[in-house]
Coordinates of C-alpha atoms and ligand atoms in Angstrom, one line a residue:
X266 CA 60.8 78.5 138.4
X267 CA 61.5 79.3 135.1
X268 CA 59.8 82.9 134.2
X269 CA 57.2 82.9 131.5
X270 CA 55.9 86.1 129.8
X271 CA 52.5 85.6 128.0
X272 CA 50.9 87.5 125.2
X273 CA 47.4 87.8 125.2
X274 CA 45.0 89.2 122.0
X275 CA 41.9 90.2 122.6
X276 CA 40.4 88.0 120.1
X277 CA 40.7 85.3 122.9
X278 CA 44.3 83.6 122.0
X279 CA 47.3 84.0 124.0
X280 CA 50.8 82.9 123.7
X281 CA 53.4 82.0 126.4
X282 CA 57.5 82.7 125.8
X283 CA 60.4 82.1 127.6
X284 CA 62.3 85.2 129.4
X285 CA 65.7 84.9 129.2
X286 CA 68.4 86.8 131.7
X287 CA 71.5 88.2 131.3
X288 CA 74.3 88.2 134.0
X289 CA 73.2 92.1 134.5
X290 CA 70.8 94.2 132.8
X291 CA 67.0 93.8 131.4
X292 CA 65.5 90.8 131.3
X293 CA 64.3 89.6 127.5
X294 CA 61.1 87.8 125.9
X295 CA 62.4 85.2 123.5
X296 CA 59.7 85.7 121.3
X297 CA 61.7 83.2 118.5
X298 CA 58.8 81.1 118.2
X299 CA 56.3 83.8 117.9
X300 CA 55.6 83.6 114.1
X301 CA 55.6 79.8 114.5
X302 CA 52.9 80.2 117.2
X303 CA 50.2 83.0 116.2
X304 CA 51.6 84.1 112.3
X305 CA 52.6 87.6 113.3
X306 CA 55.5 89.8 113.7
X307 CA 56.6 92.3 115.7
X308 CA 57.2 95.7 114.6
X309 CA 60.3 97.5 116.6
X310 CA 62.6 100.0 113.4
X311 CA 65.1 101.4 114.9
X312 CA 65.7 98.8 117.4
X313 CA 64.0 100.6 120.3
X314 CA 63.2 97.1 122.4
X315 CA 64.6 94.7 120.1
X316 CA 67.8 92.7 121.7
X317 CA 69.4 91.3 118.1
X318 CA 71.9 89.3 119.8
X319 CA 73.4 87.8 123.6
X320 CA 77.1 89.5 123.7
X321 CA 79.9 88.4 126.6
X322 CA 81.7 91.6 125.5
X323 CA 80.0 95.3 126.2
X324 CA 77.6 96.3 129.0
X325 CA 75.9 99.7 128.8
X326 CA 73.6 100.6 131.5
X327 CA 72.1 104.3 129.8
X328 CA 70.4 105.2 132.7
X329 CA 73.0 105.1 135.0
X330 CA 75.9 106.1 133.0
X331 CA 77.9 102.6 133.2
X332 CA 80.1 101.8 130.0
X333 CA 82.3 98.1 130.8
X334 CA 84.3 96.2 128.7
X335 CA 84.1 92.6 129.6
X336 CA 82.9 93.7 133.1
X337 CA 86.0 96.0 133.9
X338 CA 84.4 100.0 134.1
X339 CA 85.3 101.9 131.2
X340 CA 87.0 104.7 133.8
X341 CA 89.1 101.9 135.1
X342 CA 90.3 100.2 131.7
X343 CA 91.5 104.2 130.7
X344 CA 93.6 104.3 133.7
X345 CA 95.2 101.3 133.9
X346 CA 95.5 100.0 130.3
X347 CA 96.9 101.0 126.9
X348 CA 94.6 100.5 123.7
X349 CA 96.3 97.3 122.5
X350 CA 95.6 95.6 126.3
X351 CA 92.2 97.0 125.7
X352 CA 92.2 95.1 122.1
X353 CA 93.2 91.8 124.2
X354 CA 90.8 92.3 126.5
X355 CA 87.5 93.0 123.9
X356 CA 89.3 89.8 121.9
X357 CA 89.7 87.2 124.7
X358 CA 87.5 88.0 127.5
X359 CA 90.3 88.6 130.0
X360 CA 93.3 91.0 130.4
X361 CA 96.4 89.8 129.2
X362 CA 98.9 89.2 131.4
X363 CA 103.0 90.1 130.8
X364 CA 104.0 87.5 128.7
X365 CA 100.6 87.4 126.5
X366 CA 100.4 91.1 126.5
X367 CA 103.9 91.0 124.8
X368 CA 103.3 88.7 122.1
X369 CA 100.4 90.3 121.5
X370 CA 102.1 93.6 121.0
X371 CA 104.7 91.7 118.7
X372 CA 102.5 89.7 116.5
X373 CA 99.9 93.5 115.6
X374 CA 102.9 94.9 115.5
X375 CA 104.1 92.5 112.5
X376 CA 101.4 92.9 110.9
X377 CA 101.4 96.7 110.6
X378 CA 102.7 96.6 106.9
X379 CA 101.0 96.8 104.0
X380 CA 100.9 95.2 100.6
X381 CA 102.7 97.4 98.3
X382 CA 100.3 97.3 95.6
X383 CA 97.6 98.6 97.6
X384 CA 99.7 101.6 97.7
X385 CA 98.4 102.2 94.4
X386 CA 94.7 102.2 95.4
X387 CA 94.8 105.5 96.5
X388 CA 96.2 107.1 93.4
X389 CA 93.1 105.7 92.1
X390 CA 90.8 108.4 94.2
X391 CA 90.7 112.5 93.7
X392 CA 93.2 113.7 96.6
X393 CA 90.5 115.8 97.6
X394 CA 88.3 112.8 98.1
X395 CA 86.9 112.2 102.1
X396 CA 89.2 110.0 103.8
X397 CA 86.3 108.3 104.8
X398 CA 85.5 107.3 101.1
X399 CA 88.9 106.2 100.9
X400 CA 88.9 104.2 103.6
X401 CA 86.0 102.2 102.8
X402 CA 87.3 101.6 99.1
X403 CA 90.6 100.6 100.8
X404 CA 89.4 98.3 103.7
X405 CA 87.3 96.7 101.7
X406 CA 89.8 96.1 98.6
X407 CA 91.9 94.5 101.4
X408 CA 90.2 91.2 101.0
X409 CA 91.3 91.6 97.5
X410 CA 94.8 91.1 99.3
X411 CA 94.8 89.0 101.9
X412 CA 93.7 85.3 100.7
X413 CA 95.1 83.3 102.6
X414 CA 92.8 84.4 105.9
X415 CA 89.3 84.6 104.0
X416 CA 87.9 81.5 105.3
X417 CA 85.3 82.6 108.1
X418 CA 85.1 78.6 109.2
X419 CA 88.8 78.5 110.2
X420 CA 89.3 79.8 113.5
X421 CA 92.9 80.5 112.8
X422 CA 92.0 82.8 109.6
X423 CA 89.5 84.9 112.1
X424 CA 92.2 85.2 114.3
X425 CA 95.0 86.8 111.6
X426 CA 92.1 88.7 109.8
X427 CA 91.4 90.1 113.0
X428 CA 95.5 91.0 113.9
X429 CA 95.7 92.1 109.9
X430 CA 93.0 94.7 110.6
X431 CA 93.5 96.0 113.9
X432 CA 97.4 96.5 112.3
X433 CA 96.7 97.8 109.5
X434 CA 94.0 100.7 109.7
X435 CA 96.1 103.1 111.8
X436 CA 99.0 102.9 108.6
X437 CA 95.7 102.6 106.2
X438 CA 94.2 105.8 107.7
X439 CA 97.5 108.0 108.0
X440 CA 97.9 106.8 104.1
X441 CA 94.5 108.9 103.3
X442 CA 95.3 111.9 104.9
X443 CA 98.8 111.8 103.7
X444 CA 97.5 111.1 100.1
X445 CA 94.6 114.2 100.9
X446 CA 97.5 116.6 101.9
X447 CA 99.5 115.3 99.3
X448 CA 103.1 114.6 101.5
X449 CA 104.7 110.9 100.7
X450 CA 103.5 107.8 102.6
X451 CA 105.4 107.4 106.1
X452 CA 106.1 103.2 106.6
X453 CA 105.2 102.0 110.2
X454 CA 107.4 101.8 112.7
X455 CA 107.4 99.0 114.8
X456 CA 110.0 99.9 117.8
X457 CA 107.1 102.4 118.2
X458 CA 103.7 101.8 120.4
X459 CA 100.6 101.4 118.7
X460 CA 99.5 105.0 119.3
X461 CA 102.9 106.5 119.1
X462 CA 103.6 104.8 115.8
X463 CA 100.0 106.3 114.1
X464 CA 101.3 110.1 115.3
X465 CA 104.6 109.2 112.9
X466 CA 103.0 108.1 110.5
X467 CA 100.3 111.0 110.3
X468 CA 102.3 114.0 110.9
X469 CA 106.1 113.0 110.6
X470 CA 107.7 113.4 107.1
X471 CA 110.7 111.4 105.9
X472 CA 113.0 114.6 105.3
X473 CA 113.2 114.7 109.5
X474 CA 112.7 112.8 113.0
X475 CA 109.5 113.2 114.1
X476 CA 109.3 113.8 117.9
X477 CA 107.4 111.3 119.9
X478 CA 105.2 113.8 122.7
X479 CA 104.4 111.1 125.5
X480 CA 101.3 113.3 126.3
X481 CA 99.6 113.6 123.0
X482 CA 100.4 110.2 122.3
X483 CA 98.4 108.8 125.6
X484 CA 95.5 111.3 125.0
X485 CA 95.3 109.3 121.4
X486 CA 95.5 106.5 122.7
X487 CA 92.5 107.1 125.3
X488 CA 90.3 108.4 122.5
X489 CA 90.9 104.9 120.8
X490 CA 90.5 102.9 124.3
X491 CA 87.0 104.8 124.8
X492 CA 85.7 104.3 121.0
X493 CA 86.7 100.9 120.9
X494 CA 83.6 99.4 121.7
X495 CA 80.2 100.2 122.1
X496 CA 78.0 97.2 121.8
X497 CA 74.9 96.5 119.4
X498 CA 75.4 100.4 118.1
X499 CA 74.4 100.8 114.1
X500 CA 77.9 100.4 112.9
X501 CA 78.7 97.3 114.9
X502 CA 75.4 96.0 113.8
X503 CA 76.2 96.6 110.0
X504 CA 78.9 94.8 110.4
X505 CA 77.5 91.8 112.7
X506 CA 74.3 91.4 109.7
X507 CA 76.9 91.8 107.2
X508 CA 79.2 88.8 108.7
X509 CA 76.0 86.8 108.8
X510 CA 75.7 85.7 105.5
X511 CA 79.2 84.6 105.4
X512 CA 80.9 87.7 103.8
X513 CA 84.8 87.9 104.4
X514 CA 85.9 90.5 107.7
X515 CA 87.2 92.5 105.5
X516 CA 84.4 93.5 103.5
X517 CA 82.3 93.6 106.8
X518 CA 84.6 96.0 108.3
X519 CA 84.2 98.0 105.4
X520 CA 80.6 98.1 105.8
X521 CA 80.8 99.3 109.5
X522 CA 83.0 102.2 108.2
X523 CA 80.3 103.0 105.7
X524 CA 77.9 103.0 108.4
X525 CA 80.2 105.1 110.9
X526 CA 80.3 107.4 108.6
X527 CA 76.7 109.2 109.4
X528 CA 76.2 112.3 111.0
X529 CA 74.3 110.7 113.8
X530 CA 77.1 108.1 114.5
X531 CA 80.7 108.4 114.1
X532 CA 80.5 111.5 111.8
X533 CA 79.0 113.7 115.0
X534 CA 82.4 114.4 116.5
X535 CA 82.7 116.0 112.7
X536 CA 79.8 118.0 113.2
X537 CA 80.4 119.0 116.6
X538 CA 83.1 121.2 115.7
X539 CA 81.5 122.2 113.0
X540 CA 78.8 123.5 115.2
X541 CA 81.2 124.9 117.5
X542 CA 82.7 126.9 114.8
X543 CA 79.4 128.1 113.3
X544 CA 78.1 129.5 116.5
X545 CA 81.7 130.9 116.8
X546 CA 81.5 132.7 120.3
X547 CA 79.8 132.6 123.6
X548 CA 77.3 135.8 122.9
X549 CA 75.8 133.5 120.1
X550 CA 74.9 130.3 122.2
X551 CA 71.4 131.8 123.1
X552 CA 70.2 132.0 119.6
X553 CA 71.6 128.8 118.4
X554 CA 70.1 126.9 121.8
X555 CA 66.7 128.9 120.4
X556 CA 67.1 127.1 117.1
X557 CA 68.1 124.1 118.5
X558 CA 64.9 124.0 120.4
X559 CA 62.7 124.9 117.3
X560 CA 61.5 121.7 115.7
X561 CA 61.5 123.1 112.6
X562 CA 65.0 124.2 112.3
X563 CA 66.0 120.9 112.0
X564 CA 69.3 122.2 113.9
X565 CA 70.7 119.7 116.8
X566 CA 73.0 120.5 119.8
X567 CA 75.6 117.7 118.2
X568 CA 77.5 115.7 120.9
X569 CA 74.6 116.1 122.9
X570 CA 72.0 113.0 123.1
X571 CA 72.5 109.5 123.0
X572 CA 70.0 106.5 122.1
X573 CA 70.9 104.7 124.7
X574 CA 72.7 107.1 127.7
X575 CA 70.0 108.9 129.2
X576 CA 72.7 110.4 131.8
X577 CA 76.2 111.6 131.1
X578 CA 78.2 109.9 128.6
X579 CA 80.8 108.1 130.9
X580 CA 83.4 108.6 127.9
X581 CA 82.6 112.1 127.7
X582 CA 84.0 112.3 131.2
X583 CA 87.1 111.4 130.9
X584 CA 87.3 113.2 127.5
X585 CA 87.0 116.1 129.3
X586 CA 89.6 115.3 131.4
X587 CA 92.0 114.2 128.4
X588 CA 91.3 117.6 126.8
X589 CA 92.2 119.8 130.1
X590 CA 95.6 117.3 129.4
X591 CA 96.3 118.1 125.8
X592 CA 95.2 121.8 126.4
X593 CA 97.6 122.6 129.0
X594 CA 100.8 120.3 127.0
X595 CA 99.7 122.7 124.3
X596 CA 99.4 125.9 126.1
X597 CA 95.9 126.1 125.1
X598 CA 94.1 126.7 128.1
X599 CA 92.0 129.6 126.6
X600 CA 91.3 127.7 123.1
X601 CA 88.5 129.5 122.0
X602 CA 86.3 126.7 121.1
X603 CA 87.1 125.0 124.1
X604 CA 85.7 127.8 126.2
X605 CA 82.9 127.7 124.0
X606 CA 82.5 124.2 124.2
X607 CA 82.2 124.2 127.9
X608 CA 80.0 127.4 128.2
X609 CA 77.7 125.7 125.6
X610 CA 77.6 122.4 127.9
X611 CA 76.5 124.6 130.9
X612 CA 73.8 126.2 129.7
X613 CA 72.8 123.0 128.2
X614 CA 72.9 120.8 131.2
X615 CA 70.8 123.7 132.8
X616 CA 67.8 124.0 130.5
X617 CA 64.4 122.8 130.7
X618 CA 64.3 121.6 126.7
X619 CA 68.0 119.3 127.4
X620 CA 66.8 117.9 131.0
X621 CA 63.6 117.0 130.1
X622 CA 64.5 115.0 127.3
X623 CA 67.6 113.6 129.4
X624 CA 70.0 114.8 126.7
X625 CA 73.7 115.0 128.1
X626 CA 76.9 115.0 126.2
X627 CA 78.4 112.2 124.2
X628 CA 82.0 111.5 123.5
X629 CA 81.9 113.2 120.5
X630 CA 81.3 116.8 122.0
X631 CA 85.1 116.5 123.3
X632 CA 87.1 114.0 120.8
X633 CA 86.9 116.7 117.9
X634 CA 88.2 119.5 120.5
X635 CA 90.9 117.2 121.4
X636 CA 91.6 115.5 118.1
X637 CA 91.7 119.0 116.4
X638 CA 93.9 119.9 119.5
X639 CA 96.3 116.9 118.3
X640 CA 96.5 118.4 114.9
X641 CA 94.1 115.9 113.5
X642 CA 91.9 117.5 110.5
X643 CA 88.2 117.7 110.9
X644 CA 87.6 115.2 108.3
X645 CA 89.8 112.8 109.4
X646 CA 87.9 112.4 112.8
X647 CA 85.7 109.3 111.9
X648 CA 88.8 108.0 110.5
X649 CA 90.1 108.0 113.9
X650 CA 87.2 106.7 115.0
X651 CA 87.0 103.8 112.6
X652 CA 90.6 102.9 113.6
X653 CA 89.5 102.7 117.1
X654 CA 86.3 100.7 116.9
X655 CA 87.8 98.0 113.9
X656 CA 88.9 96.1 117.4
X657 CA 85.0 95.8 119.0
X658 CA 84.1 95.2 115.5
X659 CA 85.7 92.6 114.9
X660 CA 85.2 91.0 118.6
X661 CA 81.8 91.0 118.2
X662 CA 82.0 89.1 114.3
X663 CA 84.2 86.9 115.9
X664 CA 81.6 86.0 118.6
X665 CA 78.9 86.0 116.3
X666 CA 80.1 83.5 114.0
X667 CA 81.4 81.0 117.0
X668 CA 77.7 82.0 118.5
X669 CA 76.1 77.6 118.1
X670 CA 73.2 80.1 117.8
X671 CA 74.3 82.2 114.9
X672 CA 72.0 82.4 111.6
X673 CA 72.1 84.9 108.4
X674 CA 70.2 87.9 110.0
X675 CA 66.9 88.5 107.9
X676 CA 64.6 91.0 109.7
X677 CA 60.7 90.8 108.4
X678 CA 58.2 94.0 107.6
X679 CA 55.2 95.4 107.8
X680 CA 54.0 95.3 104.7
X681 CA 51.8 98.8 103.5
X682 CA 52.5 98.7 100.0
X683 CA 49.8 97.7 97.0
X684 CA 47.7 94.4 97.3
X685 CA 48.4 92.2 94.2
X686 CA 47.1 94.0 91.4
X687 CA 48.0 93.7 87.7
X688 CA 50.0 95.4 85.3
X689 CA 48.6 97.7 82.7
X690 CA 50.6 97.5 79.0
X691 CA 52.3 100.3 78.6
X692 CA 50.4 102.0 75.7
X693 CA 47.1 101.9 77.6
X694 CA 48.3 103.6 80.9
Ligands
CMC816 N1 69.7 118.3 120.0 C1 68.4 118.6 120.2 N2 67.4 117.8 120.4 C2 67.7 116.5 120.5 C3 69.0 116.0 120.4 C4 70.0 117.0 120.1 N3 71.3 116.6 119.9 N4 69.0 114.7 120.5 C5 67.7 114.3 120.7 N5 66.9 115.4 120.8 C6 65.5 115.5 121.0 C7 64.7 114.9 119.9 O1 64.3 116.0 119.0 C8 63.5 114.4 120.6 O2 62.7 115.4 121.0 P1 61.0 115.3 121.1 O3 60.8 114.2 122.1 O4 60.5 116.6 121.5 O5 60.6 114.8 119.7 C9 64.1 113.8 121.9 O6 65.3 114.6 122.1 C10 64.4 112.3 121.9 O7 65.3 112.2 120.8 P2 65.3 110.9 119.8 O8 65.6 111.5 118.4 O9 64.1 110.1 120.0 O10 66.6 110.1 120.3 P3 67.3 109.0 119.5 O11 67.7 108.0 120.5 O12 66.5 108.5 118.3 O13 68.6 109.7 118.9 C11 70.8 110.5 118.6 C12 69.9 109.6 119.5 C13 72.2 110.3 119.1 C14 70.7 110.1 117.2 C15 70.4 112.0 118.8 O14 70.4 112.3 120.2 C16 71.3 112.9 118.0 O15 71.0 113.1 116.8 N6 72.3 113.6 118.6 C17 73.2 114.4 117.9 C18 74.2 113.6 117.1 C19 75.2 113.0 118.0 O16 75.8 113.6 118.9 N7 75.5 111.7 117.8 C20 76.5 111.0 118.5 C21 76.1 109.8 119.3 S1 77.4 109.2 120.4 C22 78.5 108.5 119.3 C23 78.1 107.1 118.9 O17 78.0 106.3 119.8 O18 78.0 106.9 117.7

């Protein structure tokens, strides 16, 4: 029997809706025809209950700490698979096997390149301009560039929009801190991996070789396998209502960077350290925990909290675990704001205020110890992180425009404002 919900007012009507269910997960009212039916709305800012789309790609179940990509479990797709096979996999549904996963590899890895003229872009900004400003001027002047794969109907123009991005943001982003430091541009290169070839780029210069560490160079890579998707979050639904009026990836990308860039999103990893450097050492955690806890402070335990994990961050996991890594390569075992870090997350994970509230910590408490660990600049780190996620980004446009179901996105309102009224001439206000 097909399940029914009903909605019943008190004023003696009541309305019956379909509920719909997914292949795991909470059931949802398809309350579609509810305007139709009884002339209201519903009110839901900030998405609390609201399911905006259906999605094949991401599952997140918050409460018991379950992240999968296409069904695989986000610990399993770190160990076994590279960030490009993670790419494929978000893309296509399925893991790719040898022969797809090397043309894959071949035809990103073609793409990696540039248009010279865009090199000129960034002389346009201050040097000391945030890379992330730069980045969405850039990203978004790339559909200024790139003509020939603007056409959202053609399947085939997704498809080299989508390898034209997911190449070209790791050589776009090393161009803004290079430009920001003020050291020449480094050109990809492509006998290099993916990960490997960003590190180059980044922090070789063209006066020597630049030393390819196989350990950093995975730890990257897992930072960009764990960000890479994260289904209906506010950047990936920027870009999703931006796609939905038609606009070209490129500018719709650019729009999720914009949108990554907050302080409660990507820009937390940011803050984070931030924090971490503010309170400075372990005799200070008590009084910043006492702020933290003060409503009025407006100070937050960043890293720590998450709309939709109400247990521990499954990413943050094995961040933790890539940081012990990178620590020990480095001979950093006793980095000071990685001792911090962890004391900080004890006495967290122990008080009332933190369990109550079920607030555990994200990804971003570890990427910005491991990222600055790598010798990646503070604000660089939702550069990184916009690198990472352009892949789930643009898997979940791509779905969204071959969705049968798919319409421009046009949320309603509660309307609280003046009733009609009318205007007074300006001399007798
Ligand atoms: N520190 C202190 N208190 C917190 C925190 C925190 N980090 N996060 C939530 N709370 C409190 C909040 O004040 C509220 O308390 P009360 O019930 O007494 O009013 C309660 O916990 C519930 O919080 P909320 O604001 O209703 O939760 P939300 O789902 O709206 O916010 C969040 C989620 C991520 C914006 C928030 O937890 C936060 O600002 N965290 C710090 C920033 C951060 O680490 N962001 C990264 C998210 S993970 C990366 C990503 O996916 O983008």
């Amino acid at each position: 029997m097909d399940k029914k919900a009903t909605l019943s007012l008190n004023d003696g009507r009541s309305f019956e809706f379909p509920v719909l269910t997914g292949s795991v997960g909470p059931e949802v009212i398809d309350i579609r025809s509810l305007y139709g039916k009884s002339g209201m709305f519903t009110y839901d800012p900030g998405f609390l209950s609201t399911a905006s789309c259906n999605s094949t790609i991401t599952y997140i179940d918050g409460d018991a700490g379950v992240l999968l990509y296409r069904g695989y479990p986000i610990e399993q797709v770190a160990e076994h698979c590279d960030f490009l096979e993670t790419c494929y996999l978000l893309l296509n549904g399925e893991l790719p096997n040898v022969g797809q996963k090397d043309e894959f590899v071949t035809t990103v890895t073609r793409h990696t390149m540039v248009h010279d003229q865009l090199n000129r872009f960034f002389t346009g900004f201050r040097r000391d301009a945030h890379p992330m400003a730069v980045l969405v001027g850039v990203v978004g002047a790339l559909s200024a560039f790139y003509h020939d794969s603007l056409d959202i109907n053609n399947p085939e123009h997704r498809k080299v929009s989508a390898f034209r991005l997911i190449a070209k943001l790791p050589t776009i982003v090393a161009m803004a801190y290079k430009y920001n430091i003020g050291q020449p541009f480094m050109y990809p290169r492509n006998d290099l991996s993916y990960s490997a070839n960003f590190m180059r780029m980044m922090f070789g210069v063209p006066a020597e070789e630049y030393k390819v560490n196989d350990v950093l160079v995975r730890a990257l890579d897992r930072i960009l396998i764990l960000h890479a998707d994260h289904e209906q979050n506010a950047s990936t639904s920027t870009v999703r209502l931006s796609g939905s009026s038609g606009a070209n990836p490129f500018a719709c990308i650019a729009a999720g960077i914009a949108c990554l860039w907050g302080p409660a999103h990507g820009g937390a990893n940011e803050a984070a350290l931030e924090m971490l450097e503010q309170i400075g050492d372990v005799s200070k955690i008590g009084e910043f925990i006492k702020q933290v806890k003060d409503k009025n402070s407006g100070v937050k335990l960043m890293g720590f909290g998450h709309r939709v994990y109400k247990n521990y961050d499954p990413r943050a996991k094995l961040m933790r675990e890539t940081c012990y890594e990178v620590l020990n390569e480095l001979g950093l075992q006793n980095d000071r704001l990685f001792k911090l870090a962890m004391a900080l997350e004890k006495i967290a994970l122990e008080d009332e205020y933190f369990v109550s509230r079920k607030l555990y910590p994200n990804v971003d408490f570890y990427s910005g110890i491991v990222q600055r660990a790598l010798g990646i600049p503070v604000s660089m780190f939702t550069c990184i992180f916009s690198l990472a996620r352009t892949v789930g980004w643009i898997a979940q446009w791509q779905e969204m425009i071959s969705d049968p179901e798919y319409k421009i996105g046009r949320p309603r309102q509660l309307y609280r404002g003046s009733v009609p009224r009318n205007v007074v001439p300006l001399a007798k206000r």
